[in-house]
CSV table of C-alpha atoms in Angstrom, one decimal:
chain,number,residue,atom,x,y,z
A,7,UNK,CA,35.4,43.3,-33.3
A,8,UNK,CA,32.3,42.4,-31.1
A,9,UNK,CA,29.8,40.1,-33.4
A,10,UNK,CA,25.5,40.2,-32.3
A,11,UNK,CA,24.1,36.9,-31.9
A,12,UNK,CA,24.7,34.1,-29.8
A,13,UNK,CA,27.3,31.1,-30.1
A,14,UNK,CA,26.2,27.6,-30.5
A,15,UNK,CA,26.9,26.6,-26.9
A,16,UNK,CA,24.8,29.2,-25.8
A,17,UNK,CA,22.0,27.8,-28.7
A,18,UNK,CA,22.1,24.2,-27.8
A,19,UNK,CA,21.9,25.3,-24.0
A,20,UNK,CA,18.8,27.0,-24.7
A,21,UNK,CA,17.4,24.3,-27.0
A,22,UNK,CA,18.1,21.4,-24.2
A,23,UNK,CA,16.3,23.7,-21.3
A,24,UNK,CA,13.2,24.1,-23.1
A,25,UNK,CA,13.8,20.5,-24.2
A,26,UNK,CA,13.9,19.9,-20.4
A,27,UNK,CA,10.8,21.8,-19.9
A,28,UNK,CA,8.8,20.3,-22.7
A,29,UNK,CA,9.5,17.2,-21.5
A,30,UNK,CA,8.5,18.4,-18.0
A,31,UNK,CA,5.3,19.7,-19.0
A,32,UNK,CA,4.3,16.5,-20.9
A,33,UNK,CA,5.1,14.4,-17.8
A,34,UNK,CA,3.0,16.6,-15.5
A,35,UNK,CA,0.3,16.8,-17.8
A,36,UNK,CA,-0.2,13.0,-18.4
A,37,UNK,CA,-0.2,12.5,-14.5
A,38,UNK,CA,-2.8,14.7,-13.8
A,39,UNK,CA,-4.8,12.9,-16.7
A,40,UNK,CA,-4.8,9.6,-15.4
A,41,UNK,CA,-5.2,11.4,-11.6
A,42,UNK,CA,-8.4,12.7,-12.7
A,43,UNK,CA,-9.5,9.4,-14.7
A,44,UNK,CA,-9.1,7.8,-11.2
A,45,UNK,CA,-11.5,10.4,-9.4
A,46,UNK,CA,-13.8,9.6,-12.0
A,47,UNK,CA,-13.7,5.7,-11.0
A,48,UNK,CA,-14.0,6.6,-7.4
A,49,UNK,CA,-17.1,9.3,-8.3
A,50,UNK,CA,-18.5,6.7,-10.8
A,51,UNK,CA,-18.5,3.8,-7.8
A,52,UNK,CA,-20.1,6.2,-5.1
A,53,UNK,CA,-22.8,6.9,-7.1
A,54,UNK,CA,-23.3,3.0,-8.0
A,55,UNK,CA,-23.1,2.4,-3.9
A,56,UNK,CA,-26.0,5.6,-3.5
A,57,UNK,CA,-27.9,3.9,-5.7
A,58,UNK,CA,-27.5,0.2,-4.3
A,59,UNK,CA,-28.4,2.3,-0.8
A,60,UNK,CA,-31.4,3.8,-2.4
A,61,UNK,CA,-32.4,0.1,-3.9
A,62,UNK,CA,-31.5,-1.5,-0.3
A,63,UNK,CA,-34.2,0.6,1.4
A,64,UNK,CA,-36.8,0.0,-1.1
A,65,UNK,CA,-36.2,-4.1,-1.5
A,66,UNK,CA,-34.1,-4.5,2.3
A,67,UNK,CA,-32.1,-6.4,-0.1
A,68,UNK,CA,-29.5,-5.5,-2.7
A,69,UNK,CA,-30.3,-6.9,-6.5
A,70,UNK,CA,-28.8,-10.0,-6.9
A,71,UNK,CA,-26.4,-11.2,-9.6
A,72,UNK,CA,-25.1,-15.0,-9.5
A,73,UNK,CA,-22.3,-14.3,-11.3
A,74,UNK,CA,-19.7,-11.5,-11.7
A,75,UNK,CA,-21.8,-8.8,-14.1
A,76,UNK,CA,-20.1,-5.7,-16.2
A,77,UNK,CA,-21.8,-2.3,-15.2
A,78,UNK,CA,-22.4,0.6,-17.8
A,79,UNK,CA,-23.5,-1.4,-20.3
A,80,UNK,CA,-26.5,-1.7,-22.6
A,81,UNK,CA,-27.8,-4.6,-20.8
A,82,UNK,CA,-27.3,-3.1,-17.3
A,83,UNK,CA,-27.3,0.7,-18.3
A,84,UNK,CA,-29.8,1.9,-15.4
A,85,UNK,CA,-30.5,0.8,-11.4
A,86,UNK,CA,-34.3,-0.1,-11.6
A,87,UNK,CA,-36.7,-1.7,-9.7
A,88,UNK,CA,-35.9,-5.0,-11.5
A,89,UNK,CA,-32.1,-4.8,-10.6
A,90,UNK,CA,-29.6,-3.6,-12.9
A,91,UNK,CA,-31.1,-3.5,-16.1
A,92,UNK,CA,-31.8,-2.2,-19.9
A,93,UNK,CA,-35.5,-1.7,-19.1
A,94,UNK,CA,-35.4,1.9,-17.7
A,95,UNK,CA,-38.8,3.1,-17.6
A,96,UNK,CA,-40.2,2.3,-14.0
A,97,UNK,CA,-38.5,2.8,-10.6
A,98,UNK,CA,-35.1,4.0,-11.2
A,99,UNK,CA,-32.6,4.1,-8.7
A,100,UNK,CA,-29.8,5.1,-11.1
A,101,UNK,CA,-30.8,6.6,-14.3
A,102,UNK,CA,-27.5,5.9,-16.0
A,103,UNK,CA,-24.8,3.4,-14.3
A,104,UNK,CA,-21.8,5.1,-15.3
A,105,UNK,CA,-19.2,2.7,-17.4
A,106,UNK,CA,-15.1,3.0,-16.3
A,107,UNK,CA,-12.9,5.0,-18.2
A,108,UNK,CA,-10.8,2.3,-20.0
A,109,UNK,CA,-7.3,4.1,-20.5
A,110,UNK,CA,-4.4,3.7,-18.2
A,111,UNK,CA,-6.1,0.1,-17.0
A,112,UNK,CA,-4.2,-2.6,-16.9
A,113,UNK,CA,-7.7,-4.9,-18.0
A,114,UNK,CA,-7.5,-6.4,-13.8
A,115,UNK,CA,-11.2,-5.8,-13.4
A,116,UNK,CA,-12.5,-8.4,-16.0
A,117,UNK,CA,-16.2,-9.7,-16.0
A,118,UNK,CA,-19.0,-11.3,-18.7
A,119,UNK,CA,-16.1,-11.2,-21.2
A,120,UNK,CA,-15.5,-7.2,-20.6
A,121,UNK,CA,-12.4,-6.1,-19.3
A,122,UNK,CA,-11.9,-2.6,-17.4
A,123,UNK,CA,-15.4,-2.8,-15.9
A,124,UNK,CA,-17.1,-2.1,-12.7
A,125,UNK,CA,-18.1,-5.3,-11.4
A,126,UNK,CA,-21.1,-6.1,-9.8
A,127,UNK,CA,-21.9,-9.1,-7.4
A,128,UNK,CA,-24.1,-9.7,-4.7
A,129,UNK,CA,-24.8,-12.5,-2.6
A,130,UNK,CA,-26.3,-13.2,1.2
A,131,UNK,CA,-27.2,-9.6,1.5
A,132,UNK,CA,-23.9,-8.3,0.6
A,133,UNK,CA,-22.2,-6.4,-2.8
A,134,UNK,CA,-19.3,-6.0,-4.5
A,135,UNK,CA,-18.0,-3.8,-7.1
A,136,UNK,CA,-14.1,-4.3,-8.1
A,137,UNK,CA,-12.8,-1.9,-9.6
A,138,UNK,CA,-9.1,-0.5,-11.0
A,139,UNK,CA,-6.9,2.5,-10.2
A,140,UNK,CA,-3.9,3.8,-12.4
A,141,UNK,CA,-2.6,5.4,-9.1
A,142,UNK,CA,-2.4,4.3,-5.2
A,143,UNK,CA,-4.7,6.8,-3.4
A,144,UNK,CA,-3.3,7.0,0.3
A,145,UNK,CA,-5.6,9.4,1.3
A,146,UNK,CA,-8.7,7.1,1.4
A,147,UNK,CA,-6.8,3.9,1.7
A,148,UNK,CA,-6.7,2.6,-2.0
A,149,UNK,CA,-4.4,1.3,-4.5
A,150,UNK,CA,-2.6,0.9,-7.6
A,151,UNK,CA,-4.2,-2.0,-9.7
A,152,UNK,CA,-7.6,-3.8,-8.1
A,153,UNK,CA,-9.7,-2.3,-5.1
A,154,UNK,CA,-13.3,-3.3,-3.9
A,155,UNK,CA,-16.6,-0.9,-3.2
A,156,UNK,CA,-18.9,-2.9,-0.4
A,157,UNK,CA,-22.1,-1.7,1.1
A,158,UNK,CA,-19.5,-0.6,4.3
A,159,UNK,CA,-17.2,1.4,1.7
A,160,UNK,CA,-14.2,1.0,-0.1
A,161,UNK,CA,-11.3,-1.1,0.6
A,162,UNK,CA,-8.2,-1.9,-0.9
A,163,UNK,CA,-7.1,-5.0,-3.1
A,164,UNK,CA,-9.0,-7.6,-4.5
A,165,UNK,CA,-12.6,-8.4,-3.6
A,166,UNK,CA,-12.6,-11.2,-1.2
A,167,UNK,CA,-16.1,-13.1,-2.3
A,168,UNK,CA,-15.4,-11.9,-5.8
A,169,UNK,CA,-13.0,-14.2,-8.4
A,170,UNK,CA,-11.8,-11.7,-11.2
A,171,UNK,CA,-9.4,-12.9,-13.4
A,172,UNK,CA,-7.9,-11.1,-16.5
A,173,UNK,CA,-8.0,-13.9,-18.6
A,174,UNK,CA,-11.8,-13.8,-18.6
C-alpha cells in the first residue's frame, strides 16, 4: 500500500536546508549592513575634508583645535567661519558635520570623552580626522579598526600627529 506524505528524513532534510538558508540570509544581510555603515564613515569624512577645503581657501589656514575634538556634536554641529562650532548663523562651510554611526565600532576613535567619533585636530597647517571602519576596504587602501583623513586624503591606520586612546 503506497502512503501520501513525506517521511521524517525527508522532513528534517528540508527543515535543516531552509535552516541553512536562514542562516545564510541573516549572515549576508548583517555584512552588507555594517558594509554600508562604513560608506557612510567614508561619505561622512569627505564631506568634512570639502568643507576643511572650502574653509582653507577662505582663512589659507585650517581651523585650529589644540586638542583632539569630537565632530557631530552640539558644540561642533556646523563648519563656520569661526571654526567648527554651535553658532551656525554666519559663514558656513558645512551646514551640518555629520556624527559616525556608532554600531559595529569597536570605541578606537575616542576624543573629549566621546567614543566612536570623527576626530578633529589641526596643527602647523595640517588636519586630522581618525576615524573607524568595521571592514578593511582594499580598494582605497583602508582598514579594519582606526584610519586617518588628512588634507592629502585618506590613509590607513592610526593618525601619526594624533594620540587616540580608547580609554579616554
Amino acid at each position: 500500500m503506497y502512503k501520501n506524505g513525506f517521511t521524517k528524513i525527508e522532513i528534517l532534510i528540508i527543515a535543516a536546508i531552509i535552516g541553512v538558508l536562514g542562516i545564510t540570509s541573516v549572515v549576508a544581510v548583517m555584512t552588507a549592513r555594517s558594509r554600508t555603515r562604513d560608506a557612510v564613515r567614508m561619505s561622512d569624512v569627505r564631506q568634512i575634508q570639502a568643507g576643511l577645503e572650502l574653509f582653507f581657501i577662505d582663512h589659507n589656514a585650517y581651523p585650529e583645535s589644540v586638542e583632539a575634538t569630537a565632530l557631530g556634536t552640539p558644540t561642533t554641529g556646523c563648519l563656520s567661519e569661526q571654526g567648527f562650532s554651535s553658532n551656525c548663523a554666519d559663514g558656513l562651510y558645512l551646514e551640518a558635520v555629520p556624527s559616525t554611526p556608532t554600531s559595529g565600532l569597536n570605541q578606537l576613535s575616542s576624543c573629549s570623552d566621546r567614543s566612536n567619533a570623527y576626530c578633529y585636530f589641526a596643527e602647523n597647517g595640517n588636519y586630522r580626522i581618525s576615524f573607524e571602519l568595521e571592514h578593511d576596504n582594499p580598494l582605497i587602501g583602508l582598514v579594519k579598526g582606526l584610519n586617518c583623513a588628512t588634507e592629502s586624503g585618506l590613509e590607513s591606520g592610526a593618525c601619526s600627529s594624533l594620540l587616540i586612546s580608547a580609554s579616554q
